Amino acid sequence: MALISPSRRLRRTPFSEGVEAAGVSAYTVYNHMLLPTVFASVEEDYRHLKSAVQVWDVACERQVEVRGPDAGKLVQMLTPRDLRGMLPGQCYYVPMVDETGGMLNDPVAVKLAEDRWWISIADSDLLFWVKGIAHGYRLDVLIDEPDVSPLAVQGPKSDELMARVFGDGVRDLRFFRFGFFDFQGRSMVVARSGYSKQGGFEIYVEGADIGMPLWTALMEAGRDLDVRAGCPNGIERVEGGLLSYGNDMTRDNTPHEAGLGRFCNTATAIGCIGRDALLRVAKEGPVKQVRAIEIGSTALPRCDRPWRLLAGVKQVGQVTSAAQSPDFGCGVGIGMVRMTHWDAGTELIVETQDGAFPARVRETFWI
Amino acid sequence: MALISPSRRLRRTPFSEGVEAAGVSAYTVYNHMLLPTVFASVEEDYRHLKSAVQVWDVACERQVEVRGPDAGKLVQMLTPRDLRGMLPGQCYYVPMVDETGGMLNDPVAVKLAEDRWWISIADSDLLFWVKGIAHGYRLDVLIDEPDVSPLAVQGPKSDELMARVFGDGVRDLRFFRFGFFDFQGRSMVVARSGYSKQGGFEIYVEGADIGMPLWTALMEAGRDLDVRAGCPNGIERVEGGLLSYGNDMTRDNTPHEAGLGRFCNTATAIGCIGRDALLRVAKEGPVKQVRAIEIGSTALPRCDRPWRLLAGVKQVGQVTSAAQSPDFGCGVGIGMVRMTHWDAGTELIVETQDGAFPARVRETFWI
């Protein structure tokens, strides 16, 4: 394993001090920012996430803020999801596509007001696309990356910890809804959301100065809950079928290939730039699609490159994320499989850098 | 020092196999791709780069290919540099700016033909901006990231090594010119350019399949020249004043602040989207600008965050890249300094995470 070379370009976050004090052992880079990936070990972090509560530095989920009279119109141009019924206070998972229907990002759109949105992005400079479109269409909007850094609280004891810091009101938040809650006199957007299947919240921390005070308050309030610094877990997120832009889908894929057809209202998302390109695939369906792939392994190498999925000698897909699951006693994977071989139960072979393993297409993810 | 977590999202390159076999010890991430940063040690790599020849995996310098009748018009829209006199066969360093004059990237534009360009980018998804502009203005162009991965040959013995592999014709290439040269029956763009001051070439390797054959051929041909796998060197590039987008300038800066005014022909670059915003700064000059900063240190921590530059208690700038230089016996830095304190010889204090050091503004970089 190689080291990561620090530089200003790999931006630190308002929580980096806390992450370092907690003994982070590995990072990835996400939106030009450090994202912790391991503290104790991937397996120990995984056990702890499933049983207690963790505080995650996900400041790298940067915001594209869109403000102004044309804000709603612009956001609708970016996605095939129909946003007409969306109310302030709601978060929507919105695939974003270019004029060919290729995915540019899969962010969460946070509607703060009719004329003010945060697009909470996955790992690509979506800001550049949004600015280019707004400029080209001469829209009346301001677009910027504000000083907003999400901090996630994830795990079965999240409600208890959050209630201690923000008050019992947070318990009433519904999934993918947000409210404004006070911390040390500052109003913060708190949403019930997050990149795990263990439940929890994301706090949109506005102003880097309040980052460490909030981090410390959460750590102190949760001492008896065994709260720890954590991060998106490479095993748990595959078990839960949480896709990762850049890993499981890229600009080469349509939302339908990524299994996100249910977030595409291609018929009614009037104004979406990629709509024409997606109409046919929306009607006929894609010829390859994301699937859960069970791997007959007892240990797996790091999935640092696409692994070919074979039926005999013929490639019929690829695995793009995978890990050995302690809870399910097998390798768990996310793959893209051609329609000829995507039915649940289909037996395939997956080729890794450390050799081949039997693989099977599953109906659903594990959790 | 923390590890880097491999995943498909941090893309491997056509040369990764060679890089690993050569014993890479650290990486950074650049354009969602692995970029080696250290082999033996930063200091040993530095000595070797200055005395011999190295082969660098800089596949992360991805290309934005622009093709079609409006290609030239579009590229001119992106930059304040006047491209009217540019001929096929030339490379231009072109600051690229948004409608506010903020820098989006500082790529090298490679003009292959009147209607075909490669924009060889620094670390930001410039593709998204270019596609957004092209779409918004309804330009007649195709824009994509082709399967082209630059491989650099850098160091004083570069000419000798390259001549052995590509023929003596490469010796005649002038700085920032390119030609087409054959390798194993494949025509490759070879330019006299690169991210060091030690001389050398960049080979635009088209087709991942030919990557390792070329890597191996260079390594074998240069055995008696002590050729080694190398990478952009954190000391040498600061000594040479080679700026790094994301480190030394960001979207917050104009090209003039980055000291790139000589590449801006704001009066004549008709069509440049950021031209109006830059007219005033072009005339009056910026109020802060990049400077070489000499640091009175015998050892420096990693410059992983902006370091404040102080005159007494007042902040007058920041250092964004720095390293201890073995050859110059001081700390070498790149900073942005306010005009009140940017004159050569101005004595300042630089605050690092490991304490303060005396600093001095220099007229020029070291090499």
XYZ file of C-alpha atoms in Angstrom:
734
model
C 0.000 0.000 0.000
C 1.299 3.435 -0.962
C 1.050 6.655 1.009
C -0.941 9.720 0.064
C 1.099 12.895 -0.507
C -0.429 15.884 1.249
C -0.710 19.179 -0.629
C -3.014 22.163 -0.500
C -4.736 20.862 -3.666
C -6.039 17.897 -1.659
C -7.987 20.221 0.580
C -8.235 19.704 4.305
C -11.667 20.138 5.886
C -13.059 21.993 8.917
C -12.956 18.604 10.709
C -9.446 17.451 9.718
C -8.053 18.196 13.155
C -10.595 15.863 14.747
C -10.045 13.185 12.107
C -6.283 13.224 12.695
C -6.668 13.153 16.482
C -8.928 10.103 16.057
C -6.112 8.265 14.268
C -7.217 8.151 10.630
C -5.131 5.568 8.791
C -6.174 6.015 5.138
C -7.799 8.548 2.845
C -9.246 8.820 -0.579
C -9.617 12.078 -2.513
C -13.093 13.300 -3.387
C -13.910 16.637 -4.967
C -10.291 17.710 -4.475
C -10.669 17.119 -0.726
C -9.526 14.529 1.803
C -12.108 11.870 2.663
C -11.123 9.415 5.419
C -11.607 5.753 4.460
C -10.192 3.787 7.402
C -9.673 4.389 11.123
C -9.028 1.130 13.073
C -9.524 -1.240 10.113
C -12.233 -1.551 7.469
C -13.639 -4.581 9.329
C -13.546 -3.023 12.796
C -15.037 0.254 11.495
C -17.798 -1.846 9.869
C -18.692 -3.680 13.092
C -18.775 -0.454 15.013
C -20.908 1.365 12.407
C -23.500 -1.420 12.588
C -23.700 -1.405 16.366
C -23.065 2.098 17.679
C -22.769 5.574 16.173
C -20.081 7.343 14.153
C -19.306 10.914 13.179
C -18.132 11.205 9.577
C -16.165 14.012 7.960
C -17.938 14.168 4.613
C -17.040 17.795 3.950
C -16.035 16.547 0.494
C -19.729 16.422 -0.366
C -19.329 19.979 -1.605
C -22.336 22.127 -2.409
C -23.119 23.832 -5.678
C -25.301 26.705 -4.542
C -27.767 28.003 -7.125
C -29.518 31.257 -6.260
C -31.746 33.621 -8.183
C -35.023 33.801 -10.097
C -33.974 31.112 -12.609
C -32.662 28.673 -9.971
C -35.533 26.191 -10.206
C -35.523 26.272 -13.989
C -31.778 25.605 -14.077
C -31.892 22.673 -11.643
C -34.646 21.084 -13.754
C -32.458 21.479 -16.850
C -29.805 19.359 -15.150
C -31.864 16.278 -14.257
C -34.463 13.932 -15.765
C -36.217 13.734 -12.383
C -39.409 15.796 -12.362
C -38.939 18.484 -9.719
C -42.319 20.199 -10.051
C -43.733 18.695 -6.872
C -40.637 19.310 -4.764
C -41.125 21.537 -1.724
C -38.671 23.591 0.296
C -37.532 21.291 3.135
C -37.135 18.287 0.845
C -34.015 16.548 -0.452
C -34.159 14.640 -3.730
C -31.613 12.214 -5.097
C -31.204 13.529 -8.648
C -29.166 11.874 -11.410
C -27.605 14.654 -13.490
C -26.954 14.099 -17.167
C -25.383 15.799 -20.162
C -27.005 16.261 -23.574
C -26.303 12.610 -24.450
C -27.903 11.292 -21.245
C -24.492 10.417 -19.776
C -24.264 10.805 -16.020
C -22.233 13.767 -14.778
C -22.973 13.299 -11.074
C -25.580 11.759 -8.760
C -26.071 14.450 -6.122
C -28.705 15.167 -3.535
C -30.568 18.377 -4.336
C -31.559 20.347 -1.248
C -34.333 22.843 -1.908
C -33.836 25.612 0.639
C -36.334 27.980 -1.002
C -37.915 28.469 -4.413
C -34.914 30.538 -5.485
C -32.143 28.871 -3.477
C -30.797 25.312 -3.847
C -27.793 23.339 -2.703
C -26.681 20.522 -4.941
C -24.706 18.209 -2.665
C -22.365 16.552 -5.100
C -20.558 13.291 -5.690
C -17.002 13.276 -7.066
C -16.969 15.477 -10.186
C -16.716 19.218 -10.737
C -20.421 19.606 -11.427
C -20.000 23.322 -10.713
C -18.259 23.682 -14.088
C -21.180 22.146 -15.991
C -23.784 24.167 -14.087
C -21.861 27.398 -14.655
C -21.366 26.601 -18.345
C -25.061 25.900 -18.868
C -26.165 28.977 -16.908
C -23.794 31.163 -18.894
C -24.668 29.641 -22.260
C -28.404 30.000 -21.641
C -27.994 33.442 -20.051
C -29.900 32.416 -16.927
C -30.478 34.807 -14.065
C -28.652 32.881 -11.326
C -25.597 33.036 -9.118
C -23.614 29.807 -8.826
C -20.875 29.169 -6.322
C -19.343 26.705 -3.872
C -20.303 28.045 -0.441
C -18.434 27.419 2.818
C -20.710 24.489 3.701
C -19.246 21.186 4.873
C -21.479 18.210 5.635
C -20.831 16.214 8.779
C -22.668 12.884 8.970
C -23.836 11.054 12.070
C -24.501 7.408 11.140
C -25.350 4.198 12.964
C -28.196 2.761 15.043
C -27.582 5.201 17.902
C -27.670 8.301 15.677
C -31.076 9.519 16.856
C -30.012 9.388 20.476
C -26.754 11.246 19.871
C -28.308 13.884 17.647
C -31.156 14.506 20.102
C -28.616 15.210 22.827
C -26.908 17.901 20.717
C -29.762 19.356 18.639
C -32.814 18.538 20.778
C -35.549 15.935 20.470
C -36.973 17.667 17.383
C -34.477 15.866 15.153
C -36.162 12.547 15.979
C -39.231 13.675 14.036
C -37.351 14.296 10.783
C -38.550 11.985 8.050
C -36.201 10.318 5.557
C -34.782 12.813 3.046
C -36.433 15.749 4.814
C -34.500 18.469 6.515
C -35.089 21.136 9.123
C -33.183 24.023 10.645
C -31.702 23.288 14.084
C -29.633 25.404 16.429
C -26.111 24.715 17.602
C -24.355 27.347 19.720
C -26.644 29.999 18.319
C -26.060 28.991 14.692
C -28.863 27.657 12.532
C -27.905 24.507 10.645
C -29.617 22.427 7.992
C -29.992 18.894 9.385
C -31.293 16.159 7.080
C -32.163 12.540 7.737
C -29.871 11.059 5.112
C -26.395 9.616 4.693
C -24.235 7.148 2.843
C -24.988 4.060 4.951
C -27.955 1.777 5.615
C -27.566 2.113 9.393
C -29.693 5.244 9.707
C -28.583 8.736 10.551
C -28.281 12.376 9.667
C -26.245 14.832 7.676
C -25.540 18.265 9.122
C -24.727 20.962 6.569
C -22.189 22.934 8.577
C -22.108 26.515 7.303
C -18.866 28.269 8.243
C -15.609 26.393 8.790
C -15.136 28.047 12.189
C -17.992 26.079 13.780
C -16.743 22.720 12.464
C -14.524 21.604 15.336
C -16.854 22.903 18.079
C -19.631 20.736 16.600
C -17.303 17.743 16.153
C -16.195 18.010 19.782
C -19.741 18.466 21.079
C -20.865 15.291 19.286
C -17.888 13.316 20.577
C -18.456 14.464 24.146
C -22.227 13.970 24.104
C -21.835 10.421 22.794
C -19.092 9.100 25.033
C -21.390 6.541 26.715
C -22.772 5.554 23.297
C -19.229 4.622 22.185
C -19.296 7.297 19.480
C -16.224 7.221 17.237
C -14.864 8.981 14.200
C -15.883 6.967 11.165
C -16.308 7.199 7.428
C -18.267 5.649 4.561
C -17.445 1.965 4.898
C -16.278 -0.002 1.859
C -18.047 -3.188 2.955
C -21.309 -1.784 4.329
C -22.004 0.468 1.360
C -21.702 -2.441 -1.082
C -23.930 -4.640 1.099
C -26.445 -1.787 0.993
C -26.156 -1.234 -2.752
C -25.172 2.400 -2.363
C -23.653 3.376 -5.699
C -20.552 5.495 -6.032
C -20.145 7.881 -8.970
C -16.804 7.212 -10.652
C -16.814 3.656 -9.331
C -20.136 2.094 -10.275
C -21.209 4.494 -12.988
C -19.468 7.157 -15.044
C -20.204 9.602 -17.847
C -20.411 6.535 -20.108
C -23.597 5.385 -18.373
C -27.201 6.506 -18.456
C -29.165 6.689 -15.204
C -31.123 3.677 -16.421
C -27.965 1.592 -16.710
C -27.125 2.656 -13.164
C -30.504 1.312 -12.033
C -31.763 4.829 -11.374
C -34.666 4.699 -13.806
C -37.080 5.245 -10.915
C -35.558 8.706 -10.461
C -36.118 9.594 -14.116
C -39.468 11.041 -15.169
C -38.348 11.414 -18.718
C -41.845 12.074 -20.043
C -42.561 14.977 -17.690
C -39.128 16.422 -16.824
C -39.630 19.204 -19.337
C -36.508 21.262 -19.821
C -34.003 18.538 -18.937
C -31.070 18.878 -21.300
C -30.593 15.122 -21.648
C -34.276 14.351 -22.093
C -34.287 13.672 -25.842
C -31.330 11.332 -25.523
C -32.996 9.435 -22.673
C -36.478 9.051 -24.191
C -35.611 5.892 -26.103
C -33.728 4.199 -23.273
C -36.564 5.139 -20.886
C -39.039 3.372 -23.176
C -37.028 0.334 -24.235
C -34.844 -0.051 -21.161
C -31.072 -0.321 -21.081
C -29.087 -3.267 -22.452
C -26.870 -3.448 -19.384
C -27.613 -2.566 -15.789
C -26.242 -2.457 -12.266
C -26.642 -5.674 -10.299
C -25.656 -7.084 -6.927
C -22.952 -9.690 -7.497
C -22.247 -12.370 -4.915
C -18.676 -13.643 -5.094
C -17.653 -17.078 -3.868
C -14.558 -15.886 -2.029
C -13.089 -16.061 1.454
C -10.841 -13.063 0.825
C -10.677 -10.513 -1.998
C -8.021 -8.109 -3.247
C -8.847 -4.391 -3.388
C -11.197 -3.630 -6.278
C -8.925 -0.926 -7.708
C -9.928 -1.522 -11.335
C -12.979 -2.948 -13.150
C -13.046 -6.734 -12.850
C -14.293 -8.564 -15.934
C -17.425 -10.710 -15.533
C -17.293 -13.757 -17.782
C -19.786 -16.302 -19.042
C -17.412 -18.948 -20.333
C -14.850 -16.951 -22.303
C -17.227 -14.111 -23.175
C -17.230 -10.864 -21.191
C -20.778 -9.988 -20.154
C -20.093 -7.240 -17.645
C -17.774 -5.948 -14.960
C -17.588 -5.585 -11.193
C -16.648 -2.065 -10.087
C -16.847 -2.242 -6.271
C -16.347 -5.280 -4.063
C -15.340 -6.382 -0.597
C -15.357 -9.478 1.570
C -18.388 -9.351 3.867
C -17.943 -10.633 7.425
C -21.707 -10.712 8.044
C -22.692 -12.509 4.845
C -19.671 -14.796 4.555
C -19.072 -14.064 0.890
C -17.707 -11.409 -1.402
C -20.206 -8.620 -2.055
C -19.990 -6.687 -5.283
C -21.629 -4.067 -7.460
C -21.417 -4.777 -11.167
C -22.831 -3.789 -14.527
C -24.165 -6.815 -16.438
C -25.492 -7.233 -19.977
C -29.189 -8.141 -20.237
C -28.382 -11.604 -21.607
C -26.899 -12.496 -18.219
C -28.496 -10.169 -15.684
C -31.243 -12.452 -14.360
C -30.977 -13.329 -10.687
C -29.215 -16.627 -10.183
C -27.032 -16.410 -13.294
C -23.663 -18.007 -12.571
C -20.607 -16.154 -13.848
C -16.863 -15.888 -13.250
C -15.218 -12.699 -11.973
C -11.583 -12.055 -12.863
C -9.598 -10.118 -10.249
C -5.916 -9.163 -10.231
C -5.439 -12.119 -7.843
C -7.278 -14.716 -9.877
C -10.797 -15.793 -10.786
C -13.746 -16.464 -8.453
C -17.255 -17.812 -9.019
C -19.894 -15.062 -9.080
C -23.674 -15.040 -9.056
C -26.166 -12.333 -10.019
C -28.543 -11.524 -7.159
C -32.052 -10.087 -7.162
C -31.320 -7.524 -4.455
C -28.468 -6.125 -2.413
C -27.789 -7.527 1.015
C -29.156 -4.832 3.298
C 1.499 9.709 7.014
C -1.733 8.047 5.948
C -2.253 5.517 3.179
C -4.220 6.015 -0.007
C -7.234 3.722 -0.450
C -7.363 2.220 -3.930
C -10.666 2.172 -5.796
C -11.721 2.224 -9.420
C -12.656 5.910 -9.023
C -8.951 6.720 -8.527
C -8.192 5.471 -12.002
C -5.106 3.432 -12.792
C -3.177 4.347 -15.926
C -1.726 2.444 -18.888
C 1.632 2.697 -17.070
C 0.543 1.660 -13.553
C 2.123 -1.764 -13.892
C 5.509 -0.183 -14.597
C 5.096 2.350 -11.806
C 4.334 -0.391 -9.282
C 7.210 -2.573 -10.460
C 9.520 0.438 -10.003
C 8.489 0.660 -6.349
C 6.302 3.752 -6.151
C 5.926 4.774 -2.499
C 3.352 7.603 -2.635
C 0.646 8.997 -4.861
C -1.537 11.997 -5.227
C -4.840 12.054 -7.119
C -5.135 14.259 -10.193
C -8.079 14.331 -12.548
C -9.523 11.291 -10.760
C -6.358 9.353 -11.593
C -3.288 8.126 -9.725
C -0.211 10.343 -10.061
C 2.990 9.012 -8.460
C 4.736 11.547 -6.196
C 7.631 9.604 -4.639
C 9.759 6.611 -5.594
C 12.980 6.367 -3.500
C 12.486 9.633 -1.587
C 11.630 13.167 -2.668
C 15.292 14.169 -2.174
C 16.777 11.181 -3.979
C 14.280 11.502 -6.850
C 15.282 15.198 -7.073
C 19.013 14.467 -7.330
C 18.405 11.859 -9.971
C 16.075 14.080 -12.027
C 18.733 16.787 -12.127
C 21.508 14.451 -13.222
C 20.077 11.684 -15.381
C 16.724 10.952 -17.046
C 13.351 9.817 -15.757
C 10.174 8.403 -17.275
C 7.040 9.888 -15.708
C 3.523 8.475 -15.705
C 1.583 11.689 -16.232
C -1.436 9.982 -17.789
C -3.452 12.138 -15.374
C -2.847 15.059 -17.747
C -6.068 14.059 -19.450
C -7.061 15.514 -22.801
C -10.216 17.376 -23.642
C -10.521 16.743 -27.357
C -12.419 19.381 -29.336
C -13.274 18.481 -32.914
C -15.432 20.078 -35.556
C -15.905 23.279 -37.543
C -16.360 25.440 -34.417
C -13.347 23.978 -32.559
C -11.080 27.005 -32.949
C -13.858 29.414 -32.058
C -14.662 27.437 -28.906
C -11.061 27.213 -27.695
C -10.716 30.993 -28.113
C -13.874 31.465 -26.027
C -12.159 29.640 -23.165
C -8.960 31.686 -22.872
C -7.770 35.314 -22.841
C -4.679 34.300 -24.831
C -4.950 35.367 -28.467
C -4.868 32.179 -30.532
C -5.133 33.753 -33.992
C -1.458 33.214 -34.824
C -1.302 29.660 -33.529
C -0.359 27.008 -36.082
C -0.951 23.272 -36.158
C 2.169 21.726 -34.580
C 2.267 24.283 -31.762
C 1.455 23.943 -28.069
C 0.338 27.013 -26.118
C 0.072 27.371 -22.366
C -3.423 28.842 -22.024
C -5.012 30.086 -18.803
C -8.722 29.260 -18.958
C -11.218 31.478 -17.210
C -14.908 31.693 -16.426
C -17.145 34.706 -17.026
C -15.718 36.425 -13.934
C -12.109 35.931 -15.037
C -11.555 33.238 -12.393
C -9.185 30.487 -13.428
C -10.761 27.130 -14.212
C -7.591 25.404 -15.356
C -4.153 26.192 -16.815
C -3.794 23.613 -19.568
C -1.552 23.262 -22.579
C -3.546 23.522 -25.798
C -2.246 21.273 -28.561
C -3.410 22.340 -32.012
C -3.466 19.164 -34.097
C -5.337 20.743 -37.020
C -7.603 23.721 -37.613
C -10.591 21.637 -36.520
C -8.968 19.346 -33.947
C -7.442 20.306 -30.596
C -6.317 18.570 -27.453
C -6.530 20.573 -24.246
C -4.072 18.867 -21.891
C -5.517 19.724 -18.528
C -4.467 20.404 -14.957
C -6.551 19.094 -12.057
C -10.163 20.119 -12.674
C -12.982 18.690 -14.791
C -12.565 21.288 -17.520
C -14.490 18.926 -19.812
C -17.684 19.878 -17.943
C -17.186 23.596 -18.562
C -16.266 23.099 -22.224
C -19.293 20.861 -22.806
C -21.603 23.285 -21.007
C -20.382 26.240 -23.074
C -20.538 24.305 -26.343
C -24.063 23.164 -25.565
C -25.261 26.559 -24.361
C -23.885 28.323 -27.437
C -25.008 25.526 -29.775
C -21.536 25.142 -31.268
C -20.792 22.590 -33.941
C -18.197 20.522 -32.071
C -17.648 17.110 -30.530
C -16.049 17.109 -27.082
C -14.697 14.059 -25.326
C -11.888 12.595 -23.244
C -9.961 10.375 -25.670
C -7.809 7.369 -24.728
C -4.657 9.499 -24.694
C -2.195 9.273 -21.795
C 0.891 11.470 -21.660
C 4.197 9.904 -20.692
C 6.971 12.373 -19.895
C 10.707 11.894 -20.332
C 12.515 14.501 -18.221
C 16.080 15.243 -17.203
C 19.364 16.299 -18.844
C 19.721 12.990 -20.700
C 16.202 13.139 -22.208
C 17.352 13.955 -25.739
C 19.696 10.991 -25.808
C 17.098 8.545 -24.518
C 14.327 9.814 -26.783
C 16.584 9.716 -29.859
C 17.319 6.055 -29.164
C 13.596 5.189 -29.143
C 12.087 7.670 -31.631
C 15.087 8.542 -33.822
C 17.329 11.591 -34.023
C 14.487 13.715 -35.388
C 13.234 14.384 -31.869
C 16.410 16.363 -31.141
C 15.272 19.044 -33.590
C 11.970 19.717 -31.834
C 11.832 23.253 -30.501
C 10.336 24.132 -27.108
C 6.530 23.781 -27.093
C 6.489 22.385 -30.612
C 5.401 18.877 -31.425
C 5.803 16.390 -34.211
C 4.505 12.958 -35.103
C 6.961 10.126 -34.439
C 6.693 6.386 -34.908
C 6.873 3.732 -32.217
C 6.217 0.118 -33.199
C 4.259 1.281 -36.220
C 2.097 3.719 -34.230
C 2.258 7.443 -34.836
C 2.570 9.452 -31.622
C 2.487 13.155 -30.844
C 5.804 14.035 -29.174
C 6.252 17.542 -27.753
C 9.254 19.237 -26.211
C 7.578 20.155 -22.930
C 7.086 18.893 -19.391
C 6.628 19.836 -15.776
C 10.304 20.285 -14.836
C 13.126 22.701 -15.662
C 15.505 19.862 -16.544
C 14.450 19.606 -20.184
C 12.529 16.844 -21.853
C 9.548 15.636 -23.780
C 5.939 14.585 -23.408
C 4.627 11.708 -25.498
C 0.854 11.686 -26.017
C 0.272 7.934 -25.972
C -2.886 7.129 -27.928
C -4.306 3.745 -26.963
C -3.767 2.198 -23.538
C -2.505 -1.038 -25.131
C 0.750 0.570 -26.299
C 1.507 2.119 -22.896
C 3.576 -0.635 -21.297
C 5.460 -1.546 -24.507
C 6.613 2.099 -24.731
C 7.441 2.254 -21.002
C 9.521 -0.901 -21.286
C 11.276 0.251 -24.453
C 12.326 3.497 -22.758
C 13.547 1.687 -19.661
C 15.568 -0.795 -21.712
C 17.022 1.783 -24.082
C 18.168 3.952 -21.180
C 19.736 1.370 -18.920
C 23.264 2.816 -19.328
C 21.862 6.325 -18.824
C 20.546 5.257 -15.395
C 16.948 5.888 -16.504
C 14.435 5.480 -13.676
C 10.740 5.822 -13.083
C 10.113 9.317 -11.740
C 7.422 11.898 -11.257
C 6.932 15.650 -10.932
C 9.214 16.541 -8.041
C 7.896 18.636 -5.157
C 11.216 20.433 -4.659
C 12.343 20.952 -8.247
C 9.015 22.309 -9.462
C 8.992 24.992 -6.752
C 12.611 25.925 -7.472
C 11.549 26.308 -11.103
C 8.416 28.310 -10.309
C 6.126 25.859 -12.068
C 2.665 26.658 -10.760
C 0.132 24.017 -9.834
C -3.584 24.631 -10.337
C -5.419 23.939 -7.078
C -2.250 24.635 -5.110
C -0.927 27.996 -6.245
C -4.027 29.377 -7.896
C -7.701 28.472 -7.859
C -10.998 29.688 -9.261
C -10.666 32.620 -6.855
C -7.699 33.975 -8.830
C -7.350 35.783 -12.135
C -4.505 34.812 -14.485
C -2.891 38.147 -13.625
C -2.789 37.266 -9.938
C -1.173 33.984 -10.912
C 1.527 35.934 -12.750
C 0.206 34.754 -16.102
C -0.546 38.208 -17.493
C 1.941 37.588 -20.314
C -0.357 34.828 -21.577
C -3.369 37.169 -21.627
C -3.983 39.297 -24.699
C -7.118 40.723 -23.253
C -7.387 43.485 -25.863
C -7.267 41.136 -28.844
C -8.616 37.810 -27.541
C -12.008 38.534 -29.081
C -14.619 36.005 -28.046
C -13.054 35.069 -24.698
C -15.881 34.617 -22.213
C -13.941 36.192 -19.350
C -12.624 39.106 -21.381
C -14.893 41.841 -20.003
C -14.126 40.815 -16.441
C -10.386 40.836 -17.129
C -10.157 44.148 -19.000
C -9.825 46.226 -15.839
C -7.331 43.964 -14.107
C -5.329 43.761 -17.345
C -5.084 47.558 -17.420
C -4.577 48.320 -13.746
C -2.820 45.147 -12.682
C -3.775 42.861 -9.827
C -3.548 43.808 -6.145
C -1.913 40.515 -5.212
C 0.340 38.258 -7.214
C 2.383 35.078 -7.185
C 5.914 35.457 -5.887
C 8.909 33.281 -5.104
C 9.280 33.108 -1.325
C 12.572 32.156 0.274
C 12.132 30.613 3.710
C 14.832 30.676 6.371
C 14.431 27.047 7.351
C 16.594 23.940 7.633
C 13.568 21.635 7.459
C 9.910 22.246 6.630
C 6.690 20.350 7.293
C 4.521 19.336 4.315
C 2.723 22.342 2.868
C -0.691 20.682 3.117
C -2.617 23.923 3.689
C -2.086 27.617 2.878
C 0.517 29.118 5.218
C -0.169 32.710 6.273
C 2.419 35.316 5.322
C 2.653 38.034 7.968
C 4.110 41.527 8.145
C 4.090 42.021 11.895
C 0.624 40.835 12.914
C -1.026 41.640 9.575
C -1.625 38.938 6.968
C -0.305 40.097 3.590
C -0.426 36.844 1.677
C -0.012 33.081 1.823
C 2.401 30.365 0.780
C 0.715 27.525 -1.097
C 3.619 25.244 -2.089
C 6.931 24.827 -0.314
C 9.806 22.435 0.252
C 13.286 22.406 1.708
C 15.800 22.736 -1.121
C 19.018 20.714 -0.863
C 20.686 22.688 -3.674
C 19.811 26.164 -2.423
C 20.085 25.462 1.308
C 16.799 27.158 2.188
C 13.082 26.635 2.039
C 11.666 27.392 -1.419
C 8.064 28.511 -1.711
C 5.390 29.799 -4.041
C 3.106 32.383 -2.499
C 0.523 35.006 -3.315
C 1.448 38.404 -1.825
C -0.409 41.708 -1.604
C 1.111 44.575 -3.597
C 2.027 46.469 -0.440
C 4.552 43.757 0.357
C 5.424 42.076 -2.938
C 8.649 43.921 -3.766
C 11.743 41.756 -3.916
C 13.615 41.765 -0.636
C 10.553 42.335 1.566
C 11.024 40.480 4.832
C 7.990 38.591 6.151
C 7.107 35.764 8.506
C 5.529 32.515 7.307
C 3.344 30.534 9.711
C 3.399 26.757 9.232
C 1.680 24.051 11.252
C 5.077 23.481 12.906
C 5.800 27.096 13.787
C 6.918 30.345 12.178
C 9.940 30.954 9.919
C 11.460 34.092 8.423
C 10.517 34.572 4.751
C 11.709 36.898 2.011
C 10.107 37.891 -1.288
C 12.394 37.165 -4.249
C 12.584 38.732 -7.705
C 12.709 35.387 -9.510
C 12.414 31.685 -8.883
C 15.544 29.647 -8.344
C 15.928 27.838 -11.643
